[in-house]
Amino acid sequence: MMISTKGRYALRVMVDLAEHQGEGYIPLKEIAQRQEISEKYLEAILKVLVREHFLIGVRGKGGGYRLSRAPEQYTAGSIIRLTEGSLAPVACLEPHALACPRAAHCRTLPMWKKFDQVVNDFFDSYTLADLMEHSENGGDFVI
């Protein structure tokens, strides 16, 4: 499992918007500059986040983007799954995967299921508020 730039950038953008939530709607250009992400690539990510109601986007003068709910209500896992599609380590654990004919006899399936649960629980244990707090207190991880 590897988180793509799309997933990592989505997390960065969401943390950025959470940190600037008192400023109203934040223009795409400002977010792109702060996060050092091309506007074109950022626009594609923001489109997904707006479509799925993670953000509210307003066009025109005074427009931009803002969170649709409080930072505590977003988990890193929900953002990553939205942009990546899944965190499943093997194809048979993907959402809507066809039943594997070997599942009943697969010696490794229990291990993959446990790993999948650990990964999802880990990312779901962090909220945007947690990530904001870490960055404000000099946390030791980078997205």
JSON list of C-alpha atoms in Angstrom, two decimals:
[
{"chain": "A", "resi": 1, "resn": "MET", "atom": "CA", "xyz": [0.00, 0.00, 0.00]},
{"chain": "A", "resi": 2, "resn": "MET", "atom": "CA", "xyz": [1.32, 3.38, -0.97]},
{"chain": "A", "resi": 3, "resn": "ILE", "atom": "CA", "xyz": [-0.48, 6.68, -0.44]},
{"chain": "A", "resi": 4, "resn": "SER", "atom": "CA", "xyz": [-0.25, 8.77, -3.63]},
{"chain": "A", "resi": 5, "resn": "THR", "atom": "CA", "xyz": [0.47, 12.48, -3.85]},
{"chain": "A", "resi": 6, "resn": "LYS", "atom": "CA", "xyz": [-3.27, 13.00, -4.31]},
{"chain": "A", "resi": 7, "resn": "GLY", "atom": "CA", "xyz": [-3.99, 11.51, -0.87]},
{"chain": "A", "resi": 8, "resn": "ARG", "atom": "CA", "xyz": [-1.10, 13.31, 0.82]},
{"chain": "A", "resi": 9, "resn": "TYR", "atom": "CA", "xyz": [-1.96, 16.64, -0.78]},
{"chain": "A", "resi": 10, "resn": "ALA", "atom": "CA", "xyz": [-5.63, 16.26, 0.17]},
{"chain": "A", "resi": 11, "resn": "LEU", "atom": "CA", "xyz": [-4.59, 15.86, 3.81]},
{"chain": "A", "resi": 12, "resn": "ARG", "atom": "CA", "xyz": [-2.28, 18.87, 3.60]},
{"chain": "A", "resi": 13, "resn": "VAL", "atom": "CA", "xyz": [-5.02, 21.00, 2.06]},
{"chain": "A", "resi": 14, "resn": "MET", "atom": "CA", "xyz": [-7.57, 19.95, 4.65]},
{"chain": "A", "resi": 15, "resn": "VAL", "atom": "CA", "xyz": [-5.17, 20.78, 7.50]},
{"chain": "A", "resi": 16, "resn": "ASP", "atom": "CA", "xyz": [-4.38, 24.11, 5.83]},
{"chain": "A", "resi": 17, "resn": "LEU", "atom": "CA", "xyz": [-8.07, 24.99, 5.57]},
{"chain": "A", "resi": 18, "resn": "ALA", "atom": "CA", "xyz": [-8.64, 23.91, 9.16]},
{"chain": "A", "resi": 19, "resn": "GLU", "atom": "CA", "xyz": [-5.82, 26.17, 10.31]},
{"chain": "A", "resi": 20, "resn": "HIS", "atom": "CA", "xyz": [-7.33, 29.11, 8.39]},
{"chain": "A", "resi": 21, "resn": "GLN", "atom": "CA", "xyz": [-11.00, 28.40, 9.07]},
{"chain": "A", "resi": 22, "resn": "GLY", "atom": "CA", "xyz": [-11.52, 31.75, 10.81]},
{"chain": "A", "resi": 23, "resn": "GLU", "atom": "CA", "xyz": [-10.64, 33.59, 7.60]},
{"chain": "A", "resi": 24, "resn": "GLY", "atom": "CA", "xyz": [-13.76, 32.61, 5.63]},
{"chain": "A", "resi": 25, "resn": "TYR", "atom": "CA", "xyz": [-13.43, 31.27, 2.11]},
{"chain": "A", "resi": 26, "resn": "ILE", "atom": "CA", "xyz": [-9.80, 30.74, 1.11]},
{"chain": "A", "resi": 27, "resn": "PRO", "atom": "CA", "xyz": [-8.93, 31.26, -2.58]},
{"chain": "A", "resi": 28, "resn": "LEU", "atom": "CA", "xyz": [-7.38, 28.33, -4.45]},
{"chain": "A", "resi": 29, "resn": "LYS", "atom": "CA", "xyz": [-4.36, 30.46, -5.29]},
{"chain": "A", "resi": 30, "resn": "GLU", "atom": "CA", "xyz": [-3.55, 31.06, -1.59]},
{"chain": "A", "resi": 31, "resn": "ILE", "atom": "CA", "xyz": [-3.83, 27.39, -0.73]},
{"chain": "A", "resi": 32, "resn": "ALA", "atom": "CA", "xyz": [-1.65, 26.43, -3.71]},
{"chain": "A", "resi": 33, "resn": "GLN", "atom": "CA", "xyz": [1.02, 28.95, -2.71]},
{"chain": "A", "resi": 34, "resn": "ARG", "atom": "CA", "xyz": [1.11, 27.93, 0.95]},
{"chain": "A", "resi": 35, "resn": "GLN", "atom": "CA", "xyz": [1.20, 24.23, 0.13]},
{"chain": "A", "resi": 36, "resn": "GLU", "atom": "CA", "xyz": [3.46, 24.54, -2.92]},
{"chain": "A", "resi": 37, "resn": "ILE", "atom": "CA", "xyz": [1.04, 22.55, -5.08]},
{"chain": "A", "resi": 38, "resn": "SER", "atom": "CA", "xyz": [0.21, 23.49, -8.67]},
{"chain": "A", "resi": 39, "resn": "GLU", "atom": "CA", "xyz": [-3.17, 25.20, -8.96]},
{"chain": "A", "resi": 40, "resn": "LYS", "atom": "CA", "xyz": [-4.27, 22.80, -11.69]},
{"chain": "A", "resi": 41, "resn": "TYR", "atom": "CA", "xyz": [-3.52, 19.68, -9.62]},
{"chain": "A", "resi": 42, "resn": "LEU", "atom": "CA", "xyz": [-5.00, 21.27, -6.50]},
{"chain": "A", "resi": 43, "resn": "GLU", "atom": "CA", "xyz": [-8.18, 22.13, -8.39]},
{"chain": "A", "resi": 44, "resn": "ALA", "atom": "CA", "xyz": [-8.72, 18.45, -9.22]},
{"chain": "A", "resi": 45, "resn": "ILE", "atom": "CA", "xyz": [-8.30, 17.46, -5.57]},
{"chain": "A", "resi": 46, "resn": "LEU", "atom": "CA", "xyz": [-10.60, 20.23, -4.33]},
{"chain": "A", "resi": 47, "resn": "LYS", "atom": "CA", "xyz": [-13.25, 19.19, -6.85]},
{"chain": "A", "resi": 48, "resn": "VAL", "atom": "CA", "xyz": [-13.41, 15.72, -5.28]},
{"chain": "A", "resi": 49, "resn": "LEU", "atom": "CA", "xyz": [-13.52, 17.16, -1.75]},
{"chain": "A", "resi": 50, "resn": "VAL", "atom": "CA", "xyz": [-16.37, 19.54, -2.68]},
{"chain": "A", "resi": 51, "resn": "ARG", "atom": "CA", "xyz": [-18.31, 16.84, -4.56]},
{"chain": "A", "resi": 52, "resn": "GLU", "atom": "CA", "xyz": [-18.20, 14.62, -1.47]},
{"chain": "A", "resi": 53, "resn": "HIS", "atom": "CA", "xyz": [-19.18, 17.52, 0.83]},
{"chain": "A", "resi": 54, "resn": "PHE", "atom": "CA", "xyz": [-15.88, 17.64, 2.72]},
{"chain": "A", "resi": 55, "resn": "LEU", "atom": "CA", "xyz": [-15.52, 21.25, 1.59]},
{"chain": "A", "resi": 56, "resn": "ILE", "atom": "CA", "xyz": [-17.77, 24.09, 0.49]},
{"chain": "A", "resi": 57, "resn": "GLY", "atom": "CA", "xyz": [-16.62, 25.93, -2.60]},
{"chain": "A", "resi": 58, "resn": "VAL", "atom": "CA", "xyz": [-17.85, 29.35, -3.73]},
{"chain": "A", "resi": 59, "resn": "ARG", "atom": "CA", "xyz": [-17.02, 30.88, -7.11]},
{"chain": "A", "resi": 60, "resn": "GLY", "atom": "CA", "xyz": [-16.39, 34.50, -7.90]},
{"chain": "A", "resi": 61, "resn": "LYS", "atom": "CA", "xyz": [-15.11, 37.48, -5.95]},
{"chain": "A", "resi": 62, "resn": "GLY", "atom": "CA", "xyz": [-14.75, 36.64, -2.28]},
{"chain": "A", "resi": 63, "resn": "GLY", "atom": "CA", "xyz": [-15.04, 32.96, -3.12]},
{"chain": "A", "resi": 64, "resn": "GLY", "atom": "CA", "xyz": [-12.80, 30.08, -2.31]},
{"chain": "A", "resi": 65, "resn": "TYR", "atom": "CA", "xyz": [-12.99, 27.00, -0.12]},
{"chain": "A", "resi": 66, "resn": "ARG", "atom": "CA", "xyz": [-13.73, 26.21, 3.49]},
{"chain": "A", "resi": 67, "resn": "LEU", "atom": "CA", "xyz": [-14.43, 23.13, 5.59]},
{"chain": "A", "resi": 68, "resn": "SER", "atom": "CA", "xyz": [-18.06, 22.04, 5.68]},
{"chain": "A", "resi": 69, "resn": "ARG", "atom": "CA", "xyz": [-17.77, 20.92, 9.33]},
{"chain": "A", "resi": 70, "resn": "ALA", "atom": "CA", "xyz": [-15.48, 21.17, 12.35]},
{"chain": "A", "resi": 71, "resn": "PRO", "atom": "CA", "xyz": [-11.90, 19.78, 12.11]},
{"chain": "A", "resi": 72, "resn": "GLU", "atom": "CA", "xyz": [-12.74, 17.22, 14.82]},
{"chain": "A", "resi": 73, "resn": "GLN", "atom": "CA", "xyz": [-15.28, 15.64, 12.48]},
{"chain": "A", "resi": 74, "resn": "TYR", "atom": "CA", "xyz": [-12.79, 14.64, 9.76]},
{"chain": "A", "resi": 75, "resn": "THR", "atom": "CA", "xyz": [-10.47, 11.69, 10.12]},
{"chain": "A", "resi": 76, "resn": "ALA", "atom": "CA", "xyz": [-7.27, 11.25, 8.16]},
{"chain": "A", "resi": 77, "resn": "GLY", "atom": "CA", "xyz": [-8.68, 7.85, 7.14]},
{"chain": "A", "resi": 78, "resn": "SER", "atom": "CA", "xyz": [-11.85, 9.31, 5.62]},
{"chain": "A", "resi": 79, "resn": "ILE", "atom": "CA", "xyz": [-9.84, 11.84, 3.60]},
{"chain": "A", "resi": 80, "resn": "ILE", "atom": "CA", "xyz": [-7.33, 9.26, 2.38]},
{"chain": "A", "resi": 81, "resn": "ARG", "atom": "CA", "xyz": [-10.02, 6.71, 1.48]},
{"chain": "A", "resi": 82, "resn": "LEU", "atom": "CA", "xyz": [-11.92, 9.42, -0.41]},
{"chain": "A", "resi": 83, "resn": "THR", "atom": "CA", "xyz": [-8.91, 10.34, -2.53]},
{"chain": "A", "resi": 84, "resn": "GLU", "atom": "CA", "xyz": [-7.24, 6.92, -2.77]},
{"chain": "A", "resi": 85, "resn": "GLY", "atom": "CA", "xyz": [-10.37, 4.81, -3.06]},
{"chain": "A", "resi": 86, "resn": "SER", "atom": "CA", "xyz": [-9.21, 2.24, -0.51]},
{"chain": "A", "resi": 87, "resn": "LEU", "atom": "CA", "xyz": [-6.44, 1.40, 1.92]},
{"chain": "A", "resi": 88, "resn": "ALA", "atom": "CA", "xyz": [-6.81, -2.35, 1.36]},
{"chain": "A", "resi": 89, "resn": "PRO", "atom": "CA", "xyz": [-3.44, -4.13, 1.19]},
{"chain": "A", "resi": 90, "resn": "VAL", "atom": "CA", "xyz": [-4.70, -6.86, -1.17]},
{"chain": "A", "resi": 91, "resn": "ALA", "atom": "CA", "xyz": [-7.30, -6.93, -3.94]},
{"chain": "A", "resi": 92, "resn": "CYS", "atom": "CA", "xyz": [-9.63, -9.36, -2.20]},
{"chain": "A", "resi": 93, "resn": "LEU", "atom": "CA", "xyz": [-10.20, -6.84, 0.62]},
{"chain": "A", "resi": 94, "resn": "GLU", "atom": "CA", "xyz": [-11.07, -3.95, -1.70]},
{"chain": "A", "resi": 95, "resn": "PRO", "atom": "CA", "xyz": [-14.63, -2.64, -1.31]},
{"chain": "A", "resi": 96, "resn": "HIS", "atom": "CA", "xyz": [-16.98, -4.47, -3.68]},
{"chain": "A", "resi": 97, "resn": "ALA", "atom": "CA", "xyz": [-14.35, -7.10, -4.53]},
{"chain": "A", "resi": 98, "resn": "LEU", "atom": "CA", "xyz": [-15.66, -10.34, -5.92]},
{"chain": "A", "resi": 99, "resn": "ALA", "atom": "CA", "xyz": [-15.51, -13.21, -3.47]},
{"chain": "A", "resi": 100, "resn": "CYS", "atom": "CA", "xyz": [-12.22, -15.04, -3.80]},
{"chain": "A", "resi": 101, "resn": "PRO", "atom": "CA", "xyz": [-12.68, -18.74, -4.49]},
{"chain": "A", "resi": 102, "resn": "ARG", "atom": "CA", "xyz": [-9.61, -19.44, -2.33]},
{"chain": "A", "resi": 103, "resn": "ALA", "atom": "CA", "xyz": [-10.80, -17.43, 0.71]},
{"chain": "A", "resi": 104, "resn": "ALA", "atom": "CA", "xyz": [-11.94, -20.48, 2.68]},
{"chain": "A", "resi": 105, "resn": "HIS", "atom": "CA", "xyz": [-8.49, -22.08, 2.31]},
{"chain": "A", "resi": 106, "resn": "CYS", "atom": "CA", "xyz": [-6.26, -19.02, 2.20]},
{"chain": "A", "resi": 107, "resn": "ARG", "atom": "CA", "xyz": [-3.67, -19.23, 4.97]},
{"chain": "A", "resi": 108, "resn": "THR", "atom": "CA", "xyz": [-2.70, -15.55, 4.59]},
{"chain": "A", "resi": 109, "resn": "LEU", "atom": "CA", "xyz": [-6.17, -13.96, 4.51]},
{"chain": "A", "resi": 110, "resn": "PRO", "atom": "CA", "xyz": [-6.45, -13.59, 8.32]},
{"chain": "A", "resi": 111, "resn": "MET", "atom": "CA", "xyz": [-3.11, -11.74, 8.35]},
{"chain": "A", "resi": 112, "resn": "TRP", "atom": "CA", "xyz": [-4.22, -9.39, 5.53]},
{"chain": "A", "resi": 113, "resn": "LYS", "atom": "CA", "xyz": [-7.53, -8.72, 7.28]},
{"chain": "A", "resi": 114, "resn": "LYS", "atom": "CA", "xyz": [-5.76, -7.86, 10.52]},
{"chain": "A", "resi": 115, "resn": "PHE", "atom": "CA", "xyz": [-3.28, -5.60, 8.70]},
{"chain": "A", "resi": 116, "resn": "ASP", "atom": "CA", "xyz": [-6.16, -3.87, 6.90]},
{"chain": "A", "resi": 117, "resn": "GLN", "atom": "CA", "xyz": [-7.90, -3.27, 10.24]},
{"chain": "A", "resi": 118, "resn": "VAL", "atom": "CA", "xyz": [-4.72, -1.90, 11.85]},
{"chain": "A", "resi": 119, "resn": "VAL", "atom": "CA", "xyz": [-4.11, 0.52, 8.96]},
{"chain": "A", "resi": 120, "resn": "ASN", "atom": "CA", "xyz": [-7.71, 1.77, 8.92]},
{"chain": "A", "resi": 121, "resn": "ASP", "atom": "CA", "xyz": [-7.86, 2.09, 12.72]},
{"chain": "A", "resi": 122, "resn": "PHE", "atom": "CA", "xyz": [-4.57, 4.01, 12.70]},
{"chain": "A", "resi": 123, "resn": "PHE", "atom": "CA", "xyz": [-5.65, 6.58, 10.11]},
{"chain": "A", "resi": 124, "resn": "ASP", "atom": "CA", "xyz": [-9.14, 6.85, 11.62]},
{"chain": "A", "resi": 125, "resn": "SER", "atom": "CA", "xyz": [-7.59, 7.66, 15.01]},
{"chain": "A", "resi": 126, "resn": "TYR", "atom": "CA", "xyz": [-6.28, 11.02, 13.71]},
{"chain": "A", "resi": 127, "resn": "THR", "atom": "CA", "xyz": [-8.60, 13.97, 13.10]},
{"chain": "A", "resi": 128, "resn": "LEU", "atom": "CA", "xyz": [-7.75, 17.22, 11.38]},
{"chain": "A", "resi": 129, "resn": "ALA", "atom": "CA", "xyz": [-7.80, 18.79, 14.85]},
{"chain": "A", "resi": 130, "resn": "ASP", "atom": "CA", "xyz": [-5.13, 16.30, 15.96]},
{"chain": "A", "resi": 131, "resn": "LEU", "atom": "CA", "xyz": [-2.98, 17.10, 12.93]},
{"chain": "A", "resi": 132, "resn": "MET", "atom": "CA", "xyz": [-3.36, 20.84, 13.55]},
{"chain": "A", "resi": 133, "resn": "GLU", "atom": "CA", "xyz": [-2.32, 20.38, 17.17]},
{"chain": "A", "resi": 134, "resn": "HIS", "atom": "CA", "xyz": [0.73, 18.34, 16.17]},
{"chain": "A", "resi": 135, "resn": "SER", "atom": "CA", "xyz": [1.91, 20.98, 13.70]},
{"chain": "A", "resi": 136, "resn": "GLU", "atom": "CA", "xyz": [1.38, 23.77, 16.22]},
{"chain": "A", "resi": 137, "resn": "ASN", "atom": "CA", "xyz": [3.35, 21.88, 18.87]},
{"chain": "A", "resi": 138, "resn": "GLY", "atom": "CA", "xyz": [6.21, 20.89, 16.56]},
{"chain": "A", "resi": 139, "resn": "GLY", "atom": "CA", "xyz": [4.97, 17.37, 15.87]},
{"chain": "A", "resi": 140, "resn": "ASP", "atom": "CA", "xyz": [7.42, 14.89, 14.42]},
{"chain": "A", "resi": 141, "resn": "PHE", "atom": "CA", "xyz": [5.55, 13.67, 11.36]},
{"chain": "A", "resi": 142, "resn": "VAL", "atom": "CA", "xyz": [5.14, 15.03, 7.87]},
{"chain": "A", "resi": 143, "resn": "ILE", "atom": "CA", "xyz": [2.27, 14.46, 5.47]}
]
